[in-house]
Amino acid sequence: MADSSMFIVPQTIGYILCCKCGIPIAPNGANMCTPCLQSEEDITEGLRKRATVIYCPKCDMYLGPQDKMVKAPLESKELLNICLKKLVDLRKVTVVDAAFVWTEPHSKRIKVKLKVQKEVRNGSIKDQAYVVEYVVQDHMCKNCSRVQANPDMWVAAVQLRQHVSHRRTLFYLEQIILKHDAAVRAINIKPMNQGIDFFFDNRSHAMNFVNFLGNVAPLKNRHDKQLVSRDSHSNTYNYRYTFSVEICPICREDLICLPPKVAANLGNLGPLVICTKVAKRIALLDPFTLRNCFLSADLYWRAPFKPMFTSRQLVKYIVLDVEPVSYEINVGATQYKLADVQVARESDFGRNDNIFYVRTHLGNILKAGDFALGYDIGVAYSNDIELERYRNFHLPDAILIQKIRGELGKNEPHSTNASSSHLPSEYQEFLIDLEDNPELRFNISLSGNTECHPSESTSNGGNVPCLPLEELLEDLDLSEEEDGEDCMKE
């Protein structure tokens, strides 16, 4: 029978003093406390503190894993991934955090601050931070070296064409391509008559570029291939691929006479309509009823047609009187209003009494004394075949297209500042169109375009549209400058 009153001696744990700081601790193999043990151990010993990254200055890419060139801007996630892949010995530790340390962009140095974690003696976990310095070594990649040796060694070519008398659509398409870096894979770009040629070293890159163009413009394309060489032993063939891309000749502000079949597919629209926007679909507006429809690229190329009048045939008019007919109507992001106006040609003003009474969709912005551009249908000769199919249709004397802002109608066709005076007049007109139409600026970036400057202000300041400040500062990034200022303060 056990005696419950037996005295039990409590067991006590022996403590020793830390050999570094002298505090009592439980015995361990190192005879040191955890803080002292962590201070004694250097878990970064044996890890690389310097490395090299390969950079191609021709295509602005870095050599990544598996010998692939990667587009990686400075201090980006892609560049950080490339830098970490260079450190194979990181498998010995656990990476907790990684961040860039600011360096001068032209110093050819990249610094990454790493925080690693590892288990040391006595089962304790130690965190330690250190900096790895990378030396950027310039070296052209294989594709750039091949192109540099022979610029004609391309694999696929995209021939972009638009058969019109001006390049307004190509200018706009160029800005969209720059905005989205769609042609970053092109090894060469050549301006051609009525178009541009893009050359690629890979067929898939050319196909992706053609697909991008199809999402921003109504076009049709076909492709051909030419045999360059073949190896009968390995049964391999080398081809050159050519993609012929044609953009529809319909441009913004063109006057169109719709074919009867197309008008019927659009709900008996027109037949006289104005093209207000050209994107993946063509936006058409009836200036007499304010009805609008969108014409897809497939529907257009089934029954293609040409414009009745283009922007090169616009005539300057003076508005004498405006009488509103309807309320303002929102068509997309633009407001229109029907009005009956009295206009006279500027060339006839003061010489004769020719006055035209026309209906226009610009009743919300026109007033007596304004200048406007329109098509002089009564005088201009048009051999449009589609117009002959509408026998009972009465043509108006004129159709107004747009209002001329400021003093453009008084002296010069367009007024630009001195900084853009060296640009071709056709490109100056395109820049002014960007200022007048916010919808055109939706898919492009003006902050990075050094040639795009707001035109000079005129005395009629209320009629001069200027670029909103938020649009110019939309893509502005001051992070690099701010980091530089912080480093200078330190």
PDB file of N, CA and C in Angstrom, residues 85 107 123 192 292 300 312 319 349 357 380 392 394 398 414 426 483:
ATOM      1  N   LYS A  85      17.590  34.555 -59.978  1.00  0.00           N
ATOM      2  CA  LYS A  85      17.944  33.288 -60.626  1.00  0.00           C
ATOM      3  C   LYS A  85      19.453  33.136 -60.796  1.00  0.00           C
ATOM      4  N   SER A 107      25.397  53.747 -64.327  1.00  0.00           N
ATOM      5  CA  SER A 107      26.562  53.182 -63.643  1.00  0.00           C
ATOM      6  C   SER A 107      26.817  51.729 -63.999  1.00  0.00           C
ATOM      7  N   GLY A 123      18.879  25.112 -32.691  1.00  0.00           N
ATOM      8  CA  GLY A 123      17.538  25.186 -33.252  1.00  0.00           C
ATOM      9  C   GLY A 123      16.964  26.577 -33.387  1.00  0.00           C
ATOM     10  N   MET A 192       6.919  53.271 -96.264  1.00  0.00           N
ATOM     11  CA  MET A 192       6.727  53.036 -97.689  1.00  0.00           C
ATOM     12  C   MET A 192       5.634  53.956 -98.208  1.00  0.00           C
ATOM     13  N   ASN A 292     -27.044  56.858 -85.690  1.00  0.00           N
ATOM     14  CA  ASN A 292     -25.667  56.371 -85.817  1.00  0.00           C
ATOM     15  C   ASN A 292     -25.654  54.852 -85.808  1.00  0.00           C
ATOM     16  N   TYR A 300     -17.969  45.363 -94.045  1.00  0.00           N
ATOM     17  CA  TYR A 300     -17.436  46.295 -95.046  1.00  0.00           C
ATOM     18  C   TYR A 300     -16.752  45.545 -96.180  1.00  0.00           C
ATOM     19  N   ARG A 312      -9.751  66.165 -97.861  1.00  0.00           N
ATOM     20  CA  ARG A 312      -9.000  67.055 -98.741  1.00  0.00           C
ATOM     21  C   ARG A 312      -9.910  67.960 -99.558  1.00  0.00           C
ATOM     22  N   VAL A 319     -20.834  80.976 -91.118  1.00  0.00           N
ATOM     23  CA  VAL A 319     -22.183  80.757 -90.598  1.00  0.00           C
ATOM     24  C   VAL A 319     -22.854  82.112 -90.411  1.00  0.00           C
ATOM     25  N   PHE A 349     -17.846  85.264-100.078  1.00  0.00           N
ATOM     26  CA  PHE A 349     -18.331  86.271 -99.138  1.00  0.00           C
ATOM     27  C   PHE A 349     -17.835  87.651 -99.564  1.00  0.00           C
ATOM     28  N   TYR A 357     -29.035  77.229 -97.479  1.00  0.00           N
ATOM     29  CA  TYR A 357     -29.818  76.831 -96.308  1.00  0.00           C
ATOM     30  C   TYR A 357     -29.678  75.317 -96.174  1.00  0.00           C
ATOM     31  N   ALA A 380     -18.987  70.619-106.339  1.00  0.00           N
ATOM     32  CA  ALA A 380     -17.982  69.569-106.504  1.00  0.00           C
ATOM     33  C   ALA A 380     -18.516  68.460-107.402  1.00  0.00           C
ATOM     34  N   ASN A 392     -34.421  59.074-106.464  1.00  0.00           N
ATOM     35  CA  ASN A 392     -35.333  60.055-105.865  1.00  0.00           C
ATOM     36  C   ASN A 392     -34.713  60.792-104.680  1.00  0.00           C
ATOM     37  N   HIS A 394     -32.683  63.646-102.901  1.00  0.00           N
ATOM     38  CA  HIS A 394     -32.314  65.036-103.186  1.00  0.00           C
ATOM     39  C   HIS A 394     -31.037  65.384-102.435  1.00  0.00           C
ATOM     40  N   ALA A 398     -24.859  71.710 -99.382  1.00  0.00           N
ATOM     41  CA  ALA A 398     -23.624  71.565 -98.604  1.00  0.00           C
ATOM     42  C   ALA A 398     -23.908  70.733 -97.363  1.00  0.00           C
ATOM     43  N   HIS A 414      -4.121  76.389 -90.638  1.00  0.00           N
ATOM     44  CA  HIS A 414      -3.857  75.877 -89.297  1.00  0.00           C
ATOM     45  C   HIS A 414      -2.794  76.753 -88.683  1.00  0.00           C
ATOM     46  N   GLU A 426       0.931  68.003 -92.872  1.00  0.00           N
ATOM     47  CA  GLU A 426      -0.045  66.934 -92.668  1.00  0.00           C
ATOM     48  C   GLU A 426       0.015  66.401 -91.244  1.00  0.00           C
ATOM     49  N   ASP A 483      13.281  58.861 -55.522  1.00  0.00           N
ATOM     50  CA  ASP A 483      14.279  58.019 -54.881  1.00  0.00           C
ATOM     51  C   ASP A 483      15.646  58.679 -54.915  1.00  0.00           C
TER      52      ASP A 483
END
